[in-house]
Short mmCIF file of C-alpha atoms and ligand atoms in Angstrom, two decimals:
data_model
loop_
_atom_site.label_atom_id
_atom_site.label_comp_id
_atom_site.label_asym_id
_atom_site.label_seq_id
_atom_site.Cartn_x
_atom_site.Cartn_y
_atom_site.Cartn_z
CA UNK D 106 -28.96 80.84 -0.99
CA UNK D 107 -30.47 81.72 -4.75
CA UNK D 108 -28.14 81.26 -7.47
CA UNK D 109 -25.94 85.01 -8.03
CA UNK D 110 -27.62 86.79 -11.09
CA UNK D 111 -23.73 87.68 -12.05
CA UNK D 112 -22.74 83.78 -12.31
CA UNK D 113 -20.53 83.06 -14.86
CA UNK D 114 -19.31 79.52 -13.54
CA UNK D 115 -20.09 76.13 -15.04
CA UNK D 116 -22.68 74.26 -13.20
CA UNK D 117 -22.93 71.19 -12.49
CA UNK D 118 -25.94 68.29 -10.88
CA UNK D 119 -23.19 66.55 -9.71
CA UNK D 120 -23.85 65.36 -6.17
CA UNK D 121 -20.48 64.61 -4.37
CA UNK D 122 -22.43 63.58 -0.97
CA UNK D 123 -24.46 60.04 -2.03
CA UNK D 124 -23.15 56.78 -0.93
CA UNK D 125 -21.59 55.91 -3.99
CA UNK D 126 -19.82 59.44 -4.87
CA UNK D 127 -18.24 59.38 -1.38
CA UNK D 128 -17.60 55.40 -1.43
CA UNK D 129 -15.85 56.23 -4.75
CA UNK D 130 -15.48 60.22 -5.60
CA UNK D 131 -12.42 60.07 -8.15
CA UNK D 132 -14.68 60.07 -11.32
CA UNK D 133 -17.04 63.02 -9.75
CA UNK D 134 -13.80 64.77 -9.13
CA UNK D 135 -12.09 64.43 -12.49
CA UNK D 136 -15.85 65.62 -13.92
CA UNK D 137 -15.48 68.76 -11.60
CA UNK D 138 -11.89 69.43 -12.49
CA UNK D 139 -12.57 69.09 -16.04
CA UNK D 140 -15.32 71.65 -16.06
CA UNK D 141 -13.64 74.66 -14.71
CA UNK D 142 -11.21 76.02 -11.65
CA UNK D 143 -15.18 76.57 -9.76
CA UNK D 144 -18.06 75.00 -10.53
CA UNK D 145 -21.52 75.62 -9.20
CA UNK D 146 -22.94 72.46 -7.75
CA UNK D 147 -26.65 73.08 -8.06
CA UNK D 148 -27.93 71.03 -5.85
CA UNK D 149 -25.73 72.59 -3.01
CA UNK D 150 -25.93 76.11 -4.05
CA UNK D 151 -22.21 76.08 -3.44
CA UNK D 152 -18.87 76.39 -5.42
CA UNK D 153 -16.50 73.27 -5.64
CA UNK D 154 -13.06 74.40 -5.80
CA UNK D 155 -11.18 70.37 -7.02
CA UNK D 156 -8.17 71.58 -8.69
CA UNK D 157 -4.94 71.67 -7.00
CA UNK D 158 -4.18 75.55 -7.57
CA UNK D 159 -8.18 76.76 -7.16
CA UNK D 160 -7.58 74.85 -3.90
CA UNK D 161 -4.43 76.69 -2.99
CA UNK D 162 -5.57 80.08 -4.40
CA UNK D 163 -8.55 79.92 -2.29
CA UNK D 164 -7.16 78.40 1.47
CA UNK D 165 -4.19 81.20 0.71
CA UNK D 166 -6.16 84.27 0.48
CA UNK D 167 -8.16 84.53 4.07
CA UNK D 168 -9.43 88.28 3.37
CA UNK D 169 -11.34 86.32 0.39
CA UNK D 170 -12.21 83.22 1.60
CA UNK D 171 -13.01 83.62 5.30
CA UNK D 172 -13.37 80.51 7.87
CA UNK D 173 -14.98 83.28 10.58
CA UNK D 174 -18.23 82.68 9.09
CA UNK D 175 -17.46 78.71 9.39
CA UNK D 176 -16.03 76.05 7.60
CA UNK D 177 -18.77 74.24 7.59
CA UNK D 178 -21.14 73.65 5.01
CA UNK D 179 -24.38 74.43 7.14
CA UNK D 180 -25.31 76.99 9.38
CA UNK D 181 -26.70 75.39 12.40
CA UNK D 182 -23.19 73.81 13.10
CA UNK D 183 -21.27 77.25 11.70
CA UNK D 184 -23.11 78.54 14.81
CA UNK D 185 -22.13 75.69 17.19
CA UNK D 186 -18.19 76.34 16.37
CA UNK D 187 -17.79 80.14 15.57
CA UNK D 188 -14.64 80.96 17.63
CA UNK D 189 -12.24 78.38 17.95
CA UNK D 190 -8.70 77.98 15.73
CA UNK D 191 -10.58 76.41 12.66
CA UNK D 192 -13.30 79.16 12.24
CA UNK D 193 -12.15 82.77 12.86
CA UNK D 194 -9.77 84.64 10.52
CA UNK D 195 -6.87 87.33 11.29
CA UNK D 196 -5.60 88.88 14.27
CA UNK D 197 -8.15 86.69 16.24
CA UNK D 198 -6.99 83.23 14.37
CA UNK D 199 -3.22 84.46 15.08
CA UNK D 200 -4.25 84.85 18.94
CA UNK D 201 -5.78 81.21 19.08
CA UNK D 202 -3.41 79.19 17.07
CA UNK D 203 0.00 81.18 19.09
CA UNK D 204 -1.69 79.57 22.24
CA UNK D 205 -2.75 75.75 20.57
CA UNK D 206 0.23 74.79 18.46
CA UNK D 207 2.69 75.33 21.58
CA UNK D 208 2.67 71.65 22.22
CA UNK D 209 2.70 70.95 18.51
CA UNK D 210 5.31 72.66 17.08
CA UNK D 211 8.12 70.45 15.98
CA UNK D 212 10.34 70.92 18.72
CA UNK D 213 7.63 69.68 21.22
CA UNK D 214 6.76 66.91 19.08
CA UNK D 215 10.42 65.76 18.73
CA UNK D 216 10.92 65.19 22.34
CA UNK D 217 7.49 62.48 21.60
CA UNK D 218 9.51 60.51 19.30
CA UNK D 219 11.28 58.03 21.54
CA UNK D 220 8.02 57.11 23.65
CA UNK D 221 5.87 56.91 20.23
CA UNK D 222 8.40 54.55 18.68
CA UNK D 223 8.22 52.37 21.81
CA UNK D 224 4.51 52.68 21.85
CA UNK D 225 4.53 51.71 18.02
CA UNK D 226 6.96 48.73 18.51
CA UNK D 227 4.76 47.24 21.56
CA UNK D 228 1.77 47.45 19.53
CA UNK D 229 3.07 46.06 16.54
CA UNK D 230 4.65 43.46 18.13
CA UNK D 231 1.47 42.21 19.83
CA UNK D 232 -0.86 42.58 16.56
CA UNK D 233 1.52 40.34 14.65
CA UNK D 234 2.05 37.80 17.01
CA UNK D 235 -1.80 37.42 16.43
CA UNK D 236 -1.25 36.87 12.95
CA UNK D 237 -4.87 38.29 11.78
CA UNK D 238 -6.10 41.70 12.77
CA UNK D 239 -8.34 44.49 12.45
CA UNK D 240 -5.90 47.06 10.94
CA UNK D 241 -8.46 49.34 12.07
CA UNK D 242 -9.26 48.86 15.44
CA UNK D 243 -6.36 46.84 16.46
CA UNK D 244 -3.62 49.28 15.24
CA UNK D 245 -4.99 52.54 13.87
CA UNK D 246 -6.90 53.69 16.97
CA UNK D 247 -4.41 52.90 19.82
CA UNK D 248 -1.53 55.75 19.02
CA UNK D 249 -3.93 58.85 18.10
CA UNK D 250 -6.64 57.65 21.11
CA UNK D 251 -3.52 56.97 24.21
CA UNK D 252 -1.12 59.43 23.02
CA UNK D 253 -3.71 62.13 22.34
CA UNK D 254 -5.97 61.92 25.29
CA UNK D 255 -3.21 61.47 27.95
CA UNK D 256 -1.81 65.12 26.61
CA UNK D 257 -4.63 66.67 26.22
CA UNK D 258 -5.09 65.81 29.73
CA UNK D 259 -8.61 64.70 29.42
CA UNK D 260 -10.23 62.75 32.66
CA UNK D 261 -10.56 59.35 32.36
CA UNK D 262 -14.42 59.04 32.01
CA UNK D 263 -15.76 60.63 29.13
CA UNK D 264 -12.79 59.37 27.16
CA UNK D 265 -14.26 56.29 25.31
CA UNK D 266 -16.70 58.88 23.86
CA UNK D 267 -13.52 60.46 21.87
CA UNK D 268 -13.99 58.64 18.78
CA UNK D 269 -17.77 58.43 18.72
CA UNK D 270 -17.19 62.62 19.34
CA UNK D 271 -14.56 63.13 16.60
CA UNK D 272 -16.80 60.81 14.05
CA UNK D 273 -19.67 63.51 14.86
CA UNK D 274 -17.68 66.63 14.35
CA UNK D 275 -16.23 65.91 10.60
CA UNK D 276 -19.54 64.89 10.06
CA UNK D 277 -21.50 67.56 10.56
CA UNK D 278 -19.15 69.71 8.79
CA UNK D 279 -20.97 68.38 5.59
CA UNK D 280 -24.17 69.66 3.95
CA UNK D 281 -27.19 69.28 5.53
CA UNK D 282 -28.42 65.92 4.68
CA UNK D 283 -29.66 62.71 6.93
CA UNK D 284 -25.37 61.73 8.34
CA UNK D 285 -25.04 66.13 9.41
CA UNK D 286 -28.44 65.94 11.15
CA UNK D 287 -28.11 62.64 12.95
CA UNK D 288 -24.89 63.80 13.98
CA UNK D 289 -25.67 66.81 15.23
CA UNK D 290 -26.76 66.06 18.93
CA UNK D 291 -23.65 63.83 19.69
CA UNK D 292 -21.57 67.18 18.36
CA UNK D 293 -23.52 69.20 21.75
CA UNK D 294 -22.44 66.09 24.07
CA UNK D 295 -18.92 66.81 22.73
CA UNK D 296 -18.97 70.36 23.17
CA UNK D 297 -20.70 70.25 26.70
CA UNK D 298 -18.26 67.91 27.74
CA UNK D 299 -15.38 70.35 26.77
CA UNK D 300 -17.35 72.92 28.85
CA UNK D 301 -18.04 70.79 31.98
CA UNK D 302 -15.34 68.25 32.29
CA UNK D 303 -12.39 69.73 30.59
CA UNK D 304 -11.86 71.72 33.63
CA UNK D 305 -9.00 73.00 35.20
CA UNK D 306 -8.75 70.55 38.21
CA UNK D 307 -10.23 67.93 36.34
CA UNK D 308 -7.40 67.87 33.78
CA UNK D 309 -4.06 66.06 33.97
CA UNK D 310 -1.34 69.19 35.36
CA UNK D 311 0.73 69.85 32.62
CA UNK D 312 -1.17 69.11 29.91
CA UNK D 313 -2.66 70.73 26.83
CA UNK D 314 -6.30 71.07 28.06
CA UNK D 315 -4.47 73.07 31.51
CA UNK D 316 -2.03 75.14 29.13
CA UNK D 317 -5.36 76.53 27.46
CA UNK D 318 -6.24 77.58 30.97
CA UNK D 319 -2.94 79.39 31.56
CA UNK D 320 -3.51 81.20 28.58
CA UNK D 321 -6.71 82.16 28.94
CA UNK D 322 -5.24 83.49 32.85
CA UNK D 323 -2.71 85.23 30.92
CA UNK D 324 -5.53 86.82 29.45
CA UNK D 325 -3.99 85.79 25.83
CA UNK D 326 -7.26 84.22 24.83
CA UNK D 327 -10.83 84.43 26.32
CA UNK D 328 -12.01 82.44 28.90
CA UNK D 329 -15.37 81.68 27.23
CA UNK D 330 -13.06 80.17 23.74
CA UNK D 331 -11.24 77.86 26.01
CA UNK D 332 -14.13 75.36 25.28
CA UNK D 333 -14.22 75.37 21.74
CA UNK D 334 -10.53 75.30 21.74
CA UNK D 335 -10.17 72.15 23.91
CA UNK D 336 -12.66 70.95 20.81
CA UNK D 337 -9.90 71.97 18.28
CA UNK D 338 -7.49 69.43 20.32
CA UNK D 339 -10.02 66.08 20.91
CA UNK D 340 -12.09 66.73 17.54
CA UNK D 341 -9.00 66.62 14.78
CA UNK D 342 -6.28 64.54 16.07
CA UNK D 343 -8.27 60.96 16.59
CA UNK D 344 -9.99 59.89 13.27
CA UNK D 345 -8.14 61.69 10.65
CA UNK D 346 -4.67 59.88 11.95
CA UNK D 347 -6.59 56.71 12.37
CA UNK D 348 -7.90 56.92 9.07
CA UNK D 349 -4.73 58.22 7.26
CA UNK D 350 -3.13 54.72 9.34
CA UNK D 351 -5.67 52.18 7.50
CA UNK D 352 -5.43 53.92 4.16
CA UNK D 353 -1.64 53.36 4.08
CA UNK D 354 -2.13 49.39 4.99
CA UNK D 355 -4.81 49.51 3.06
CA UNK D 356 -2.32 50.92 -0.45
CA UNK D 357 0.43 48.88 1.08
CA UNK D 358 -1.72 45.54 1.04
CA UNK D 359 -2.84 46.42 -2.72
CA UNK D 360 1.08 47.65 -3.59
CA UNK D 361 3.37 45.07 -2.66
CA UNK D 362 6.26 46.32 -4.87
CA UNK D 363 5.56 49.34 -3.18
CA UNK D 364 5.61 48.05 0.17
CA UNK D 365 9.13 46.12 -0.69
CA UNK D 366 10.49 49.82 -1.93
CA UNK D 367 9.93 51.42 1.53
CA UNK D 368 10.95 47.96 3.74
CA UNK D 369 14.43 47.80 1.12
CA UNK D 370 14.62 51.65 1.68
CA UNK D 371 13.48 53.28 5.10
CA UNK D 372 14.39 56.53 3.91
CA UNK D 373 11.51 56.35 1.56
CA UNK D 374 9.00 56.66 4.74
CA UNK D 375 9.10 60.48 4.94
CA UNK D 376 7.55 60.60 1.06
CA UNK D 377 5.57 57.47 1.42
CA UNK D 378 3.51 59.34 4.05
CA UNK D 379 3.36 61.82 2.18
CA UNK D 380 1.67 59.53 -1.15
CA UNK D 381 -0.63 57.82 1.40
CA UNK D 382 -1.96 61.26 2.14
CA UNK D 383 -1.85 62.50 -1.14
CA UNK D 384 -3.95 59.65 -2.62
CA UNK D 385 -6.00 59.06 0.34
CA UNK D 386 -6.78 62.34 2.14
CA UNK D 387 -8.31 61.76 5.79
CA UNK D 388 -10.10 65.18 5.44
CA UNK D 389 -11.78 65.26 2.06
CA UNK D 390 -12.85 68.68 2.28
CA UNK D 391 -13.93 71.46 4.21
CA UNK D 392 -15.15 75.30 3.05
CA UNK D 393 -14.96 78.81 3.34
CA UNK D 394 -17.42 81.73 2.63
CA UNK D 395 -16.43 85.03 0.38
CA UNK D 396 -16.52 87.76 1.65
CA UNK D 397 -15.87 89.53 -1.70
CA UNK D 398 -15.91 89.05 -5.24
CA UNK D 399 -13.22 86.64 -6.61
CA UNK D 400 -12.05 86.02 -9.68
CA UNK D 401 -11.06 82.06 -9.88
CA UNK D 402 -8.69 81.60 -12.98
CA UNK D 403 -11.08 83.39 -15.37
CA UNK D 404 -14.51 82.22 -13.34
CA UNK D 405 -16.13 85.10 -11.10
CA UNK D 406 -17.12 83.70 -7.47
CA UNK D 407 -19.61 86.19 -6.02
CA UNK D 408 -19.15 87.23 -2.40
CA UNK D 409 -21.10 86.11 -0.29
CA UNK D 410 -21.06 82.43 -1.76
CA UNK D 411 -19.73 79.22 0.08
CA UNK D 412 -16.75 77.51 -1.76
CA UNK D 413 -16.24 74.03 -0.88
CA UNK D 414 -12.24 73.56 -0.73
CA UNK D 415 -11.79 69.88 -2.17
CA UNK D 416 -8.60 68.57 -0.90
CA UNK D 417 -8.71 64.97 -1.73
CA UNK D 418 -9.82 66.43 -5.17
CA UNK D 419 -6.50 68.86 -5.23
CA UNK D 420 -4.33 65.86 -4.79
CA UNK D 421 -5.33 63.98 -7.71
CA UNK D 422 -5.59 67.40 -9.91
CA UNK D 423 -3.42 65.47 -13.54
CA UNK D 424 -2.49 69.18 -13.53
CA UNK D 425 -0.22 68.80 -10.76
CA UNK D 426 0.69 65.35 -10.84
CA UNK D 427 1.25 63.10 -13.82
CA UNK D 428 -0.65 59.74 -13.21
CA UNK D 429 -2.31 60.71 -10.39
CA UNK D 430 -4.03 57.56 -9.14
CA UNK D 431 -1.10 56.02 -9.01
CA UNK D 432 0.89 54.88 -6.04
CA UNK D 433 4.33 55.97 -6.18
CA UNK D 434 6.55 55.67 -2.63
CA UNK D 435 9.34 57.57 -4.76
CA UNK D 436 6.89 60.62 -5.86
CA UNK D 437 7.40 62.68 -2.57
CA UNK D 438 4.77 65.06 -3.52
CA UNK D 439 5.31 67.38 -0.23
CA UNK D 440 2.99 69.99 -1.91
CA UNK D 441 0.05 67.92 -1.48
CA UNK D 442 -3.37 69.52 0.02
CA UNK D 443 -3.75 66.93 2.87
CA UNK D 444 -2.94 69.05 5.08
CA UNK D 445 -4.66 72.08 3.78
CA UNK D 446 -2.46 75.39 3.09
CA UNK D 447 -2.01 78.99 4.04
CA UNK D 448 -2.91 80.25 7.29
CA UNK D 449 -4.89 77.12 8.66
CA UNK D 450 -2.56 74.80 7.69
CA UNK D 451 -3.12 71.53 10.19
CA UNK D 452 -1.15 72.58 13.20
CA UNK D 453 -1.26 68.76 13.90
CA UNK D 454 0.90 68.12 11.07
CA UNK D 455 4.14 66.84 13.08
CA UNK D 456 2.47 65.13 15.32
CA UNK D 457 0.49 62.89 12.63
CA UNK D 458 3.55 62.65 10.48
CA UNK D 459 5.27 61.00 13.44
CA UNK D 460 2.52 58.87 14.10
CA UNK D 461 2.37 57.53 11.15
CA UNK D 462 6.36 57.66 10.33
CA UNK D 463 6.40 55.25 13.71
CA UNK D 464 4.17 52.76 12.75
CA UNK D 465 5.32 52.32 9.06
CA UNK D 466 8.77 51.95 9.76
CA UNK D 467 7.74 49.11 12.98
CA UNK D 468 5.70 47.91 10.28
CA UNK D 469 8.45 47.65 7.49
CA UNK D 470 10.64 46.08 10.05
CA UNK D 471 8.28 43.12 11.07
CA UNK D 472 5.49 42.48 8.05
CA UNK D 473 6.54 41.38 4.54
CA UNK D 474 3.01 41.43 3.29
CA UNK D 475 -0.17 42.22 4.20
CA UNK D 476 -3.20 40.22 2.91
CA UNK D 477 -6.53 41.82 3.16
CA UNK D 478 -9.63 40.36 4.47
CA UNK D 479 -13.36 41.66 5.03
CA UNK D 480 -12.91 45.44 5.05
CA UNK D 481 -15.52 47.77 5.15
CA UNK D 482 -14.50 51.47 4.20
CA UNK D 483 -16.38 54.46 6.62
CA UNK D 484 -19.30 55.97 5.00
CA UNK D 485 -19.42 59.43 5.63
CA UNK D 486 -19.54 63.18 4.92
CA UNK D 487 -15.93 63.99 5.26
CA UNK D 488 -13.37 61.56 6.01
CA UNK D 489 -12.25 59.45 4.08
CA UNK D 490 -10.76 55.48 5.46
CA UNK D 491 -11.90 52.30 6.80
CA UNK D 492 -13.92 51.42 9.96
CA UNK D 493 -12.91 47.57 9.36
CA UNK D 494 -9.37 46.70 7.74
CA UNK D 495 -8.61 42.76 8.24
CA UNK D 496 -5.18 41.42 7.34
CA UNK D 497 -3.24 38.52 7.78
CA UNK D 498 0.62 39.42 7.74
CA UNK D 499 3.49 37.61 7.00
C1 HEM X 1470 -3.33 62.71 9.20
C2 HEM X 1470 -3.85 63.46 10.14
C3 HEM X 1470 -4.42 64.84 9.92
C4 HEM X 1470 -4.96 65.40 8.79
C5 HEM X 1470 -5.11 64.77 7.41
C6 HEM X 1470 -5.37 66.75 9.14
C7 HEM X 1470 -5.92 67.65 8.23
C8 HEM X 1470 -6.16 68.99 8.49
C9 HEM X 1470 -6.59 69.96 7.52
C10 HEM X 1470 -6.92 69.67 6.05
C11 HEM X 1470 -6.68 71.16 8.15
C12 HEM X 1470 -6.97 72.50 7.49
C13 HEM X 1470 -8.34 73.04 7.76
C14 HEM X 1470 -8.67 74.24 6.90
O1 HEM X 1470 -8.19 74.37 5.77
O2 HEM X 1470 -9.52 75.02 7.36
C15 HEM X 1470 -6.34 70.95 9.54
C16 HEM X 1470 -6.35 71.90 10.53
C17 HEM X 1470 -6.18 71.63 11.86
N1 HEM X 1470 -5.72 70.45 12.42
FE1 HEM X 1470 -5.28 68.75 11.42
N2 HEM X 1470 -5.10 66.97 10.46
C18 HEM X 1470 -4.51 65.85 10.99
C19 HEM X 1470 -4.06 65.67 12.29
C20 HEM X 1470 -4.19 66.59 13.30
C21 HEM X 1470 -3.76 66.41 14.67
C22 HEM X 1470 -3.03 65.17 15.19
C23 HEM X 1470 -4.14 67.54 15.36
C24 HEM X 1470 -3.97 67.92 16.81
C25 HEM X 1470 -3.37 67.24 17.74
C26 HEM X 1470 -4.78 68.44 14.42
C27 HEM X 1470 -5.27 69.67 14.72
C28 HEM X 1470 -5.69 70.60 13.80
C29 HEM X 1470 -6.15 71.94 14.14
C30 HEM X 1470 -6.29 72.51 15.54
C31 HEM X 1470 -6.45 72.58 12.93
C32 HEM X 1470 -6.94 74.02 12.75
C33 HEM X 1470 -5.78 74.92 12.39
C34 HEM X 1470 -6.19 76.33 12.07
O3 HEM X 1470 -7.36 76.56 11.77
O4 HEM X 1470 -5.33 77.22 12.14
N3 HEM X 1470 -4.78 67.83 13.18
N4 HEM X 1470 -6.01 69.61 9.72
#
């Protein structure tokens, strides 16, 4: 894409996808904030959208800022997804997301509670008994990889894959660079999978994967989208829960007033979540593609552009929040962009929340500190959290 002859945005070289801006992207983000509500990132040929209400202006307005062209930011993988929940706009979004949030909606997820708090005390139990642990791969993983797969329905073989899978996806939803492109042929495995294995027969009756089947026999969706949509169940529930779990040990390990706040104070959980994900977004960001001209807060965005939707960027907008990069269990900011906004607002937003309610309040219950060891946070294109996270508890 050539730069629009009618640009009026500030520009920037700024490069939000190297090691060290994603390792550390809070000073690129304040930069990008700074110089305007969009800013053309030259190297990208894109718009970055960072501040909280360009953010929410933008993920509100569909008819502007369309996800049927993609939400990703290159086109061989907008091809690969066009048609499930995350990428199509309107009636056909409404159609989808009626038939995939049925077993999310809070009613469904309520009736989860009781066997996700046992789940959570077993697990906690048995991690601090050890005394050291990988926060990641001895905690994180186990509630978003059981719970998940079992209702999704998914057949036991193929299932290991799930995280090497989900890793893929948010990957390639980045620019095109060496992580996308690497990515890109464990993204097919996932998707052929979905088309081969997540058959009806093959999945568990009753579950999520067979409900899209009913639908589709209902003739409420397509038969050809129940692929992608199984995708839209095993691609966003595993790392960005996992990742939103070490990032709260993580700030909990590094806050220790904060972590004796919410363990005097369980009520505090519900807004403590809600900092972790504030401060720490899973998803970092994702995009969306004009399909007419927009005028951002006094900056024109052609159509026809790509606007990268910075979420993680949103949530530490000083605009919105005073001292943003500080943790604060008592802030309750419940308008953060973790979550996204608007019309594809995460549909798995329940189910993570109880997740990660369960955990935190075993957690509070059992572990007076947390002392970290050898971590080693996740380099990659989109999430944002830690592949390693050891701790010694008390
Ligand atoms: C902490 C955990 C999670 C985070 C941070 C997260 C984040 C997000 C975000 C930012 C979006 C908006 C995408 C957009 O603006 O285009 C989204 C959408 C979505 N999420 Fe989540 N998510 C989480 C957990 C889950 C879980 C557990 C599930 C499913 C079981 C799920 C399923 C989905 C689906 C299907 C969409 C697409 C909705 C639509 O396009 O209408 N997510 N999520």
């Amino acid at each position: 894409m050539t730069a629009p002859t009618t640009l009026k945005a500030p520009e920037s070289d700024y490069d939000p996808y190297t090691d060290a801006a994603l390792l550390n992207p809070w000073p690129g983000y304040r930069e990008l904030r700074d110089a305007g509500p969009a800013v053309w990132l030259s190297k990208y040929e894109m718009f970055a959208l960072t501040r909280h209400a360009s953010v929410g202006d933008a993920l509100r307005d569909w008819s502007t800022f369309a996800s049927s062209y993609g939400v990703m930011m290159n086109d061989p993988m907008n091809q690969v997804l066009r048609g499930n929940t995350l990428c199509s706009d309107g009636a056909d979004h409404d159609a989808l997301r009626r038939v995939v949030i049925k077993p999310l909606r809070p009613q469904a997820v309520t009736e989860l509670t009781a066997e996700i708090s046992r789940e959570a005390d077993e697990l906690v139990d048995r991690v601090v008994e050890q005394g050291s642990f990988d926060a990641a791969a001895d905690l994180a993983h186990h509630l978003p990889l059981t719970i998940v797969s079992e209702l999704v329905g998914l057949p036991e073989e193929g299932r290991e894959r799930l995280l090497v899978w989900a890793s893929a996806l948010f990957n390639c939803i980045g620019p095109l660079n060496e992580r996308t492109i690497s990515a890109f042929p464990v993204v097919r495995e996932m998707v052929d999978y979905a088309s081969t294995e997540a058959l009806r027969g093959r999945l568990k009756p009753g579950s999520w994967g067979e409900a899209l089947h009913d639908a589709a026999d209902r003739g409420e969706v397509s038969r050809e989208a129940v692929p992608v949509m199984m995708v839209d169940y095993m691609g966003p529930s595993l790392d960005t829960t996992i990742f939103a779990i070490t990032s709260a040990v993580w700030l909990f390990a590094q806050h220790p007033d904060q972590w004796d706040l919410v363990r005097e104070n369980p009520k505090l959980i519900p807004s403590a979540v809600n900092e972790v994900l504030r401060m720490e977004a899973p998803i970092q960001d994702f995009s969306r593609y004009t399909v007419k001209e927009f005028d951002m807060d006094g900056v024109t965005i052609p159509a026809d552009s790509r606007a990268i939707v910075f979420y993680g960027a949103a949530n530490r907008d000083e605009r919105e929040y005073p001292d943003p990069d500080r943790f604060d269990v008592r802030r309750n900011p419940n308008n953060h962009m973790a979550f996204g906004t608007g019309p594809h607002v995460c549909l798995g937003l329940y189910l993570a929340r109880l997740e990660m309610t369960s955990l935190i309040s075993t957690l509070a219950r059992r572990v007076r500190r947390f002392e970290l060891g050898d971590t080693e946070r996740a380099l990659h294109n989109i999430l944002r959290g830690f592949t390693k996270l050891e701790v010694t508890v008390s």
